[in-house]
Amino acid sequence: MPELKLTYFDFDGGRGEPIRLALAYGDIPFEDDRIPPAEWPAFRDKTPLHQLPVMEVDGEIVTQTNSLLRYVGKLVGLYPEDALEALHCDEAMATQEDILCKIVPTLFIQDEEEKRKAREALVAGPLPLFLSRLNTMLNERGGRYFAGDRLSVADLKVFLWVRHLVSGGLDHVPADLVQQVAPSLADHFKRISTVPTVAAYYQKRAEAAAN
């Protein structure tokens, strides 16, 4: 097994979290290098593209979220071998990445009124569009998973994004938006939440935060 070091921000969420979760699922040891957001400006220029996540694989530095997630998925058996199922997996991951790119700029808006308008614009168009598309993908592929009839890294990636939405953690975005426009996706979120290794991971994180 390769020696792995994953560098990402010191919070549970964002682009690095599906990679952490997939590694935990496969019980693969890795160095979980968490950068406090306050230290990011000083650390930024040390990364190849001035962005995270970054992974070291036996000392070689590799970037790009979905590429890292595919690699880890292959290590832990969560990436399809069938070409069409791999395409389905990649499509779901890329769709989630596209909408995330529309959300991220609103995270840095300081003026509350401006942020409200930006988030309401997302709720009025892009968010329902992308949620509905993911809902359709899921239903067309059996209704349980995004690639074949088994868990893949696409399920983890989409699960974590939906987890953030339904938590109400995104101001001015209704926590019930997923249930309203993508009910199958809401069911998918509940299903992945009960996967024993997923539930155990978040139980462990909750215990760590409490200590």
PDB file of C-alpha atoms in Angstrom:
ATOM      1  CA  MET A   1       0.000   0.000   0.000  1.00  0.00           C
ATOM      2  CA  PRO A   2       1.405   3.459  -0.881  1.00  0.00           C
ATOM      3  CA  GLU A   3       2.312   5.972   1.790  1.00  0.00           C
ATOM      4  CA  LEU A   4      -0.322   8.711   1.641  1.00  0.00           C
ATOM      5  CA  LYS A   5      -0.535  12.243   2.969  1.00  0.00           C
ATOM      6  CA  LEU A   6      -3.671  14.279   2.318  1.00  0.00           C
ATOM      7  CA  THR A   7      -3.494  18.020   2.897  1.00  0.00           C
ATOM      8  CA  TYR A   8      -6.737  19.937   3.213  1.00  0.00           C
ATOM      9  CA  PHE A   9      -8.378  22.529   5.439  1.00  0.00           C
ATOM     10  CA  ASP A  10      -9.058  21.784   9.077  1.00  0.00           C
ATOM     11  CA  PHE A  11     -12.802  21.257   8.910  1.00  0.00           C
ATOM     12  CA  ASP A  12     -15.155  18.399   8.101  1.00  0.00           C
ATOM     13  CA  GLY A  13     -16.470  19.235   4.664  1.00  0.00           C
ATOM     14  CA  GLY A  14     -15.457  20.697   1.342  1.00  0.00           C
ATOM     15  CA  ARG A  15     -13.546  19.067  -1.475  1.00  0.00           C
ATOM     16  CA  GLY A  16     -11.161  17.093   0.712  1.00  0.00           C
ATOM     17  CA  GLU A  17     -13.786  15.388   2.826  1.00  0.00           C
ATOM     18  CA  PRO A  18     -14.892  12.727   0.288  1.00  0.00           C
ATOM     19  CA  ILE A  19     -11.254  11.659  -0.020  1.00  0.00           C
ATOM     20  CA  ARG A  20     -10.908  11.380   3.766  1.00  0.00           C
ATOM     21  CA  LEU A  21     -14.154   9.440   3.954  1.00  0.00           C
ATOM     22  CA  ALA A  22     -13.162   7.030   1.170  1.00  0.00           C
ATOM     23  CA  LEU A  23      -9.818   6.338   2.857  1.00  0.00           C
ATOM     24  CA  ALA A  24     -11.608   5.726   6.156  1.00  0.00           C
ATOM     25  CA  TYR A  25     -14.061   3.423   4.371  1.00  0.00           C
ATOM     26  CA  GLY A  26     -11.170   1.334   3.090  1.00  0.00           C
ATOM     27  CA  ASP A  27      -9.372   1.465   6.442  1.00  0.00           C
ATOM     28  CA  ILE A  28      -6.290   2.792   4.657  1.00  0.00           C
ATOM     29  CA  PRO A  29      -3.793   4.614   6.884  1.00  0.00           C
ATOM     30  CA  PHE A  30      -2.863   8.108   5.762  1.00  0.00           C
ATOM     31  CA  GLU A  31      -1.505  11.319   7.206  1.00  0.00           C
ATOM     32  CA  ASP A  32      -4.463  13.671   7.611  1.00  0.00           C
ATOM     33  CA  ASP A  33      -2.712  17.028   7.305  1.00  0.00           C
ATOM     34  CA  ARG A  34      -5.278  19.682   8.273  1.00  0.00           C
ATOM     35  CA  ILE A  35      -4.465  23.330   7.572  1.00  0.00           C
ATOM     36  CA  PRO A  36      -6.246  25.904   9.776  1.00  0.00           C
ATOM     37  CA  PRO A  37      -7.982  28.397   7.444  1.00  0.00           C
ATOM     38  CA  ALA A  38      -6.184  31.265   9.170  1.00  0.00           C
ATOM     39  CA  GLU A  39      -2.845  29.764   8.093  1.00  0.00           C
ATOM     40  CA  TRP A  40      -3.863  29.304   4.455  1.00  0.00           C
ATOM     41  CA  PRO A  41      -2.453  32.602   3.103  1.00  0.00           C
ATOM     42  CA  ALA A  42       1.024  31.671   4.339  1.00  0.00           C
ATOM     43  CA  PHE A  43       0.679  28.079   3.072  1.00  0.00           C
ATOM     44  CA  ARG A  44      -0.943  28.829  -0.288  1.00  0.00           C
ATOM     45  CA  ASP A  45       2.228  29.324  -2.350  1.00  0.00           C
ATOM     46  CA  LYS A  46       3.559  25.956  -1.204  1.00  0.00           C
ATOM     47  CA  THR A  47       0.883  24.143  -3.233  1.00  0.00           C
ATOM     48  CA  PRO A  48       1.302  23.474  -6.986  1.00  0.00           C
ATOM     49  CA  LEU A  49      -1.902  25.281  -8.035  1.00  0.00           C
ATOM     50  CA  HIS A  50      -2.408  27.451  -4.939  1.00  0.00           C
ATOM     51  CA  GLN A  51      -5.375  25.335  -3.953  1.00  0.00           C
ATOM     52  CA  LEU A  52      -6.311  22.284  -1.896  1.00  0.00           C
ATOM     53  CA  PRO A  53      -6.642  19.322  -1.619  1.00  0.00           C
ATOM     54  CA  VAL A  54      -3.154  18.050  -2.358  1.00  0.00           C
ATOM     55  CA  MET A  55      -2.019  14.472  -1.865  1.00  0.00           C
ATOM     56  CA  GLU A  56       1.445  12.997  -1.573  1.00  0.00           C
ATOM     57  CA  VAL A  57       1.652   9.441  -2.897  1.00  0.00           C
ATOM     58  CA  ASP A  58       4.957   7.915  -1.845  1.00  0.00           C
ATOM     59  CA  GLY A  59       6.337  11.444  -1.798  1.00  0.00           C
ATOM     60  CA  GLU A  60       4.957  12.480  -5.211  1.00  0.00           C
ATOM     61  CA  ILE A  61       2.642  15.497  -5.052  1.00  0.00           C
ATOM     62  CA  VAL A  62      -0.660  15.113  -6.913  1.00  0.00           C
ATOM     63  CA  THR A  63      -3.558  17.572  -7.261  1.00  0.00           C
ATOM     64  CA  GLN A  64      -7.168  17.792  -8.548  1.00  0.00           C
ATOM     65  CA  THR A  65     -10.046  16.665  -6.365  1.00  0.00           C
ATOM     66  CA  ASN A  66     -11.823  14.206  -8.639  1.00  0.00           C
ATOM     67  CA  SER A  67      -8.558  12.653  -9.817  1.00  0.00           C
ATOM     68  CA  LEU A  68      -7.543  12.049  -6.210  1.00  0.00           C
ATOM     69  CA  LEU A  69     -10.971  10.656  -5.417  1.00  0.00           C
ATOM     70  CA  ARG A  70     -10.841   8.269  -8.383  1.00  0.00           C
ATOM     71  CA  TYR A  71      -7.393   7.096  -7.312  1.00  0.00           C
ATOM     72  CA  VAL A  72      -8.488   6.460  -3.738  1.00  0.00           C
ATOM     73  CA  GLY A  73     -11.670   4.827  -5.028  1.00  0.00           C
ATOM     74  CA  LYS A  74      -9.547   2.328  -6.938  1.00  0.00           C
ATOM     75  CA  LEU A  75      -7.461   1.622  -3.831  1.00  0.00           C
ATOM     76  CA  VAL A  76     -10.511   0.882  -1.670  1.00  0.00           C
ATOM     77  CA  GLY A  77     -12.781  -0.776  -4.245  1.00  0.00           C
ATOM     78  CA  LEU A  78     -15.150   2.175  -4.649  1.00  0.00           C
ATOM     79  CA  TYR A  79     -14.479   2.960  -8.307  1.00  0.00           C
ATOM     80  CA  PRO A  80     -16.172   0.871 -11.024  1.00  0.00           C
ATOM     81  CA  GLU A  81     -14.167  -1.382 -13.318  1.00  0.00           C
ATOM     82  CA  ASP A  82     -16.931  -1.407 -15.947  1.00  0.00           C
ATOM     83  CA  ALA A  83     -16.361   1.439 -18.437  1.00  0.00           C
ATOM     84  CA  LEU A  84     -19.967   2.649 -18.539  1.00  0.00           C
ATOM     85  CA  GLU A  85     -20.355   2.517 -14.773  1.00  0.00           C
ATOM     86  CA  ALA A  86     -17.084   4.453 -14.449  1.00  0.00           C
ATOM     87  CA  LEU A  87     -18.552   7.056 -16.814  1.00  0.00           C
ATOM     88  CA  HIS A  88     -21.670   7.286 -14.635  1.00  0.00           C
ATOM     89  CA  CYS A  89     -19.487   7.699 -11.548  1.00  0.00           C
ATOM     90  CA  ASP A  90     -17.438  10.455 -13.194  1.00  0.00           C
ATOM     91  CA  GLU A  91     -20.547  12.234 -14.459  1.00  0.00           C
ATOM     92  CA  ALA A  92     -22.068  12.445 -10.988  1.00  0.00           C
ATOM     93  CA  MET A  93     -18.805  13.689  -9.477  1.00  0.00           C
ATOM     94  CA  ALA A  94     -18.331  16.302 -12.199  1.00  0.00           C
ATOM     95  CA  THR A  95     -21.920  17.496 -11.857  1.00  0.00           C
ATOM     96  CA  GLN A  96     -21.464  18.039  -8.141  1.00  0.00           C
ATOM     97  CA  GLU A  97     -18.142  19.800  -8.779  1.00  0.00           C
ATOM     98  CA  ASP A  98     -19.787  22.151 -11.297  1.00  0.00           C
ATOM     99  CA  ILE A  99     -22.456  23.341  -8.874  1.00  0.00           C
ATOM    100  CA  LEU A 100     -19.904  23.635  -6.089  1.00  0.00           C
ATOM    101  CA  CYS A 101     -17.953  26.046  -8.290  1.00  0.00           C
ATOM    102  CA  LYS A 102     -21.066  28.237  -8.421  1.00  0.00           C
ATOM    103  CA  ILE A 103     -21.549  28.107  -4.648  1.00  0.00           C
ATOM    104  CA  VAL A 104     -17.979  28.733  -3.499  1.00  0.00           C
ATOM    105  CA  PRO A 105     -17.793  32.402  -4.595  1.00  0.00           C
ATOM    106  CA  THR A 106     -20.733  33.192  -2.321  1.00  0.00           C
ATOM    107  CA  LEU A 107     -18.752  31.940   0.679  1.00  0.00           C
ATOM    108  CA  PHE A 108     -16.462  34.956   0.453  1.00  0.00           C
ATOM    109  CA  ILE A 109     -19.126  37.673   0.186  1.00  0.00           C
ATOM    110  CA  GLN A 110     -18.811  39.861   3.269  1.00  0.00           C
ATOM    111  CA  ASP A 111     -21.874  42.049   2.826  1.00  0.00           C
ATOM    112  CA  GLU A 112     -24.862  40.132   4.182  1.00  0.00           C
ATOM    113  CA  GLU A 113     -27.404  41.649   1.795  1.00  0.00           C
ATOM    114  CA  GLU A 114     -25.203  40.906  -1.190  1.00  0.00           C
ATOM    115  CA  LYS A 115     -24.739  37.339   0.030  1.00  0.00           C
ATOM    116  CA  ARG A 116     -28.482  36.902   0.489  1.00  0.00           C
ATOM    117  CA  LYS A 117     -29.151  38.002  -3.088  1.00  0.00           C
ATOM    118  CA  ALA A 118     -26.426  35.717  -4.446  1.00  0.00           C
ATOM    119  CA  ARG A 119     -27.749  32.700  -2.553  1.00  0.00           C
ATOM    120  CA  GLU A 120     -31.345  33.426  -3.531  1.00  0.00           C
ATOM    121  CA  ALA A 121     -30.218  33.551  -7.148  1.00  0.00           C
ATOM    122  CA  LEU A 122     -28.718  30.086  -6.704  1.00  0.00           C
ATOM    123  CA  VAL A 123     -31.954  28.809  -5.177  1.00  0.00           C
ATOM    124  CA  ALA A 124     -33.938  30.327  -8.039  1.00  0.00           C
ATOM    125  CA  GLY A 125     -32.001  28.503 -10.753  1.00  0.00           C
ATOM    126  CA  PRO A 126     -28.698  26.604 -10.554  1.00  0.00           C
ATOM    127  CA  LEU A 127     -29.310  24.634  -7.359  1.00  0.00           C
ATOM    128  CA  PRO A 128     -32.661  23.116  -8.431  1.00  0.00           C
ATOM    129  CA  LEU A 129     -31.249  22.460 -11.916  1.00  0.00           C
ATOM    130  CA  PHE A 130     -28.252  20.495 -10.662  1.00  0.00           C
ATOM    131  CA  LEU A 131     -30.155  18.747  -7.880  1.00  0.00           C
ATOM    132  CA  SER A 132     -32.822  17.665 -10.355  1.00  0.00           C
ATOM    133  CA  ARG A 133     -30.186  16.362 -12.762  1.00  0.00           C
ATOM    134  CA  LEU A 134     -28.520  14.327 -10.025  1.00  0.00           C
ATOM    135  CA  ASN A 135     -31.973  13.049  -9.025  1.00  0.00           C
ATOM    136  CA  THR A 136     -32.588  11.943 -12.621  1.00  0.00           C
ATOM    137  CA  MET A 137     -29.184  10.252 -12.875  1.00  0.00           C
ATOM    138  CA  LEU A 138     -29.870   8.336  -9.696  1.00  0.00           C
ATOM    139  CA  ASN A 139     -33.311   7.186 -10.827  1.00  0.00           C
ATOM    140  CA  GLU A 140     -32.096   6.182 -14.291  1.00  0.00           C
ATOM    141  CA  ARG A 141     -29.382   4.035 -12.721  1.00  0.00           C
ATOM    142  CA  GLY A 142     -31.580   2.044 -10.375  1.00  0.00           C
ATOM    143  CA  GLY A 143     -32.444   4.592  -7.699  1.00  0.00           C
ATOM    144  CA  ARG A 144     -29.920   3.475  -5.078  1.00  0.00           C
ATOM    145  CA  TYR A 145     -26.426   4.346  -6.292  1.00  0.00           C
ATOM    146  CA  PHE A 146     -24.918   6.479  -9.043  1.00  0.00           C
ATOM    147  CA  ALA A 147     -22.817   3.773 -10.708  1.00  0.00           C
ATOM    148  CA  GLY A 148     -24.161   0.243 -10.835  1.00  0.00           C
ATOM    149  CA  ASP A 149     -25.921  -1.319  -7.902  1.00  0.00           C
ATOM    150  CA  ARG A 150     -23.141  -0.640  -5.399  1.00  0.00           C
ATOM    151  CA  LEU A 151     -21.488   2.151  -3.454  1.00  0.00           C
ATOM    152  CA  SER A 152     -18.882   4.268  -5.246  1.00  0.00           C
ATOM    153  CA  VAL A 153     -16.901   7.429  -4.589  1.00  0.00           C
ATOM    154  CA  ALA A 154     -19.609   9.322  -6.510  1.00  0.00           C
ATOM    155  CA  ASP A 155     -22.090   8.396  -3.788  1.00  0.00           C
ATOM    156  CA  LEU A 156     -19.742   9.686  -1.087  1.00  0.00           C
ATOM    157  CA  LYS A 157     -19.083  12.954  -2.915  1.00  0.00           C
ATOM    158  CA  VAL A 158     -22.754  13.705  -3.556  1.00  0.00           C
ATOM    159  CA  PHE A 159     -23.734  12.519  -0.064  1.00  0.00           C
ATOM    160  CA  LEU A 160     -21.369  15.007   1.567  1.00  0.00           C
ATOM    161  CA  TRP A 161     -22.654  17.928  -0.486  1.00  0.00           C
ATOM    162  CA  VAL A 162     -26.283  17.038   0.284  1.00  0.00           C
ATOM    163  CA  ARG A 163     -25.310  16.607   3.938  1.00  0.00           C
ATOM    164  CA  HIS A 164     -24.178  20.220   3.982  1.00  0.00           C
ATOM    165  CA  LEU A 165     -27.347  21.451   2.260  1.00  0.00           C
ATOM    166  CA  VAL A 166     -29.776  19.620   4.550  1.00  0.00           C
ATOM    167  CA  SER A 167     -27.864  20.760   7.630  1.00  0.00           C
ATOM    168  CA  GLY A 168     -28.973  24.319   6.928  1.00  0.00           C
ATOM    169  CA  GLY A 169     -25.347  25.379   6.989  1.00  0.00           C
ATOM    170  CA  LEU A 170     -25.641  27.395   3.791  1.00  0.00           C
ATOM    171  CA  ASP A 171     -27.330  30.662   4.753  1.00  0.00           C
ATOM    172  CA  HIS A 172     -30.356  31.686   2.655  1.00  0.00           C
ATOM    173  CA  VAL A 173     -30.661  28.201   1.133  1.00  0.00           C
ATOM    174  CA  PRO A 174     -33.687  26.293   2.532  1.00  0.00           C
ATOM    175  CA  ALA A 175     -32.666  23.144   4.364  1.00  0.00           C
ATOM    176  CA  ASP A 176     -35.575  21.297   2.738  1.00  0.00           C
ATOM    177  CA  LEU A 177     -34.598  22.273  -0.833  1.00  0.00           C
ATOM    178  CA  VAL A 178     -33.236  18.798  -1.606  1.00  0.00           C
ATOM    179  CA  GLN A 179     -36.430  17.120  -0.422  1.00  0.00           C
ATOM    180  CA  GLN A 180     -38.517  19.565  -2.454  1.00  0.00           C
ATOM    181  CA  VAL A 181     -36.771  19.219  -5.814  1.00  0.00           C
ATOM    182  CA  ALA A 182     -34.877  15.912  -5.569  1.00  0.00           C
ATOM    183  CA  PRO A 183     -36.671  13.429  -3.293  1.00  0.00           C
ATOM    184  CA  SER A 184     -34.691  10.429  -4.545  1.00  0.00           C
ATOM    185  CA  LEU A 185     -31.496  12.308  -3.729  1.00  0.00           C
ATOM    186  CA  ALA A 186     -32.831  12.983  -0.232  1.00  0.00           C
ATOM    187  CA  ASP A 187     -33.454   9.230   0.165  1.00  0.00           C
ATOM    188  CA  HIS A 188     -29.956   8.544  -1.153  1.00  0.00           C
ATOM    189  CA  PHE A 189     -28.518  10.833   1.530  1.00  0.00           C
ATOM    190  CA  LYS A 190     -30.346   8.916   4.261  1.00  0.00           C
ATOM    191  CA  ARG A 191     -29.196   5.594   2.782  1.00  0.00           C
ATOM    192  CA  ILE A 192     -25.513   6.536   2.662  1.00  0.00           C
ATOM    193  CA  SER A 193     -25.747   7.961   6.182  1.00  0.00           C
ATOM    194  CA  THR A 194     -26.529   4.473   7.470  1.00  0.00           C
ATOM    195  CA  VAL A 195     -23.583   2.724   5.784  1.00  0.00           C
ATOM    196  CA  PRO A 196     -21.768   1.361   8.868  1.00  0.00           C
ATOM    197  CA  THR A 197     -18.337   2.725   7.945  1.00  0.00           C
ATOM    198  CA  VAL A 198     -19.785   6.145   7.125  1.00  0.00           C
ATOM    199  CA  ALA A 199     -21.748   6.315  10.380  1.00  0.00           C
ATOM    200  CA  ALA A 200     -18.677   5.146  12.319  1.00  0.00           C
ATOM    201  CA  TYR A 201     -16.503   7.812  10.698  1.00  0.00           C
ATOM    202  CA  TYR A 202     -18.783  10.633  11.803  1.00  0.00           C
ATOM    203  CA  GLN A 203     -19.262   9.136  15.234  1.00  0.00           C
ATOM    204  CA  LYS A 204     -15.483   9.170  15.623  1.00  0.00           C
ATOM    205  CA  ARG A 205     -15.269  12.759  14.362  1.00  0.00           C
ATOM    206  CA  ALA A 206     -17.990  13.831  16.809  1.00  0.00           C
ATOM    207  CA  GLU A 207     -16.154  12.187  19.678  1.00  0.00           C
ATOM    208  CA  ALA A 208     -12.891  13.885  18.660  1.00  0.00           C
ATOM    209  CA  ALA A 209     -14.602  17.271  18.535  1.00  0.00           C
ATOM    210  CA  ALA A 210     -16.076  16.741  21.994  1.00  0.00           C
ATOM    211  CA  ASN A 211     -12.676  16.013  23.540  1.00  0.00           C
TER     212      ASN A 211
END
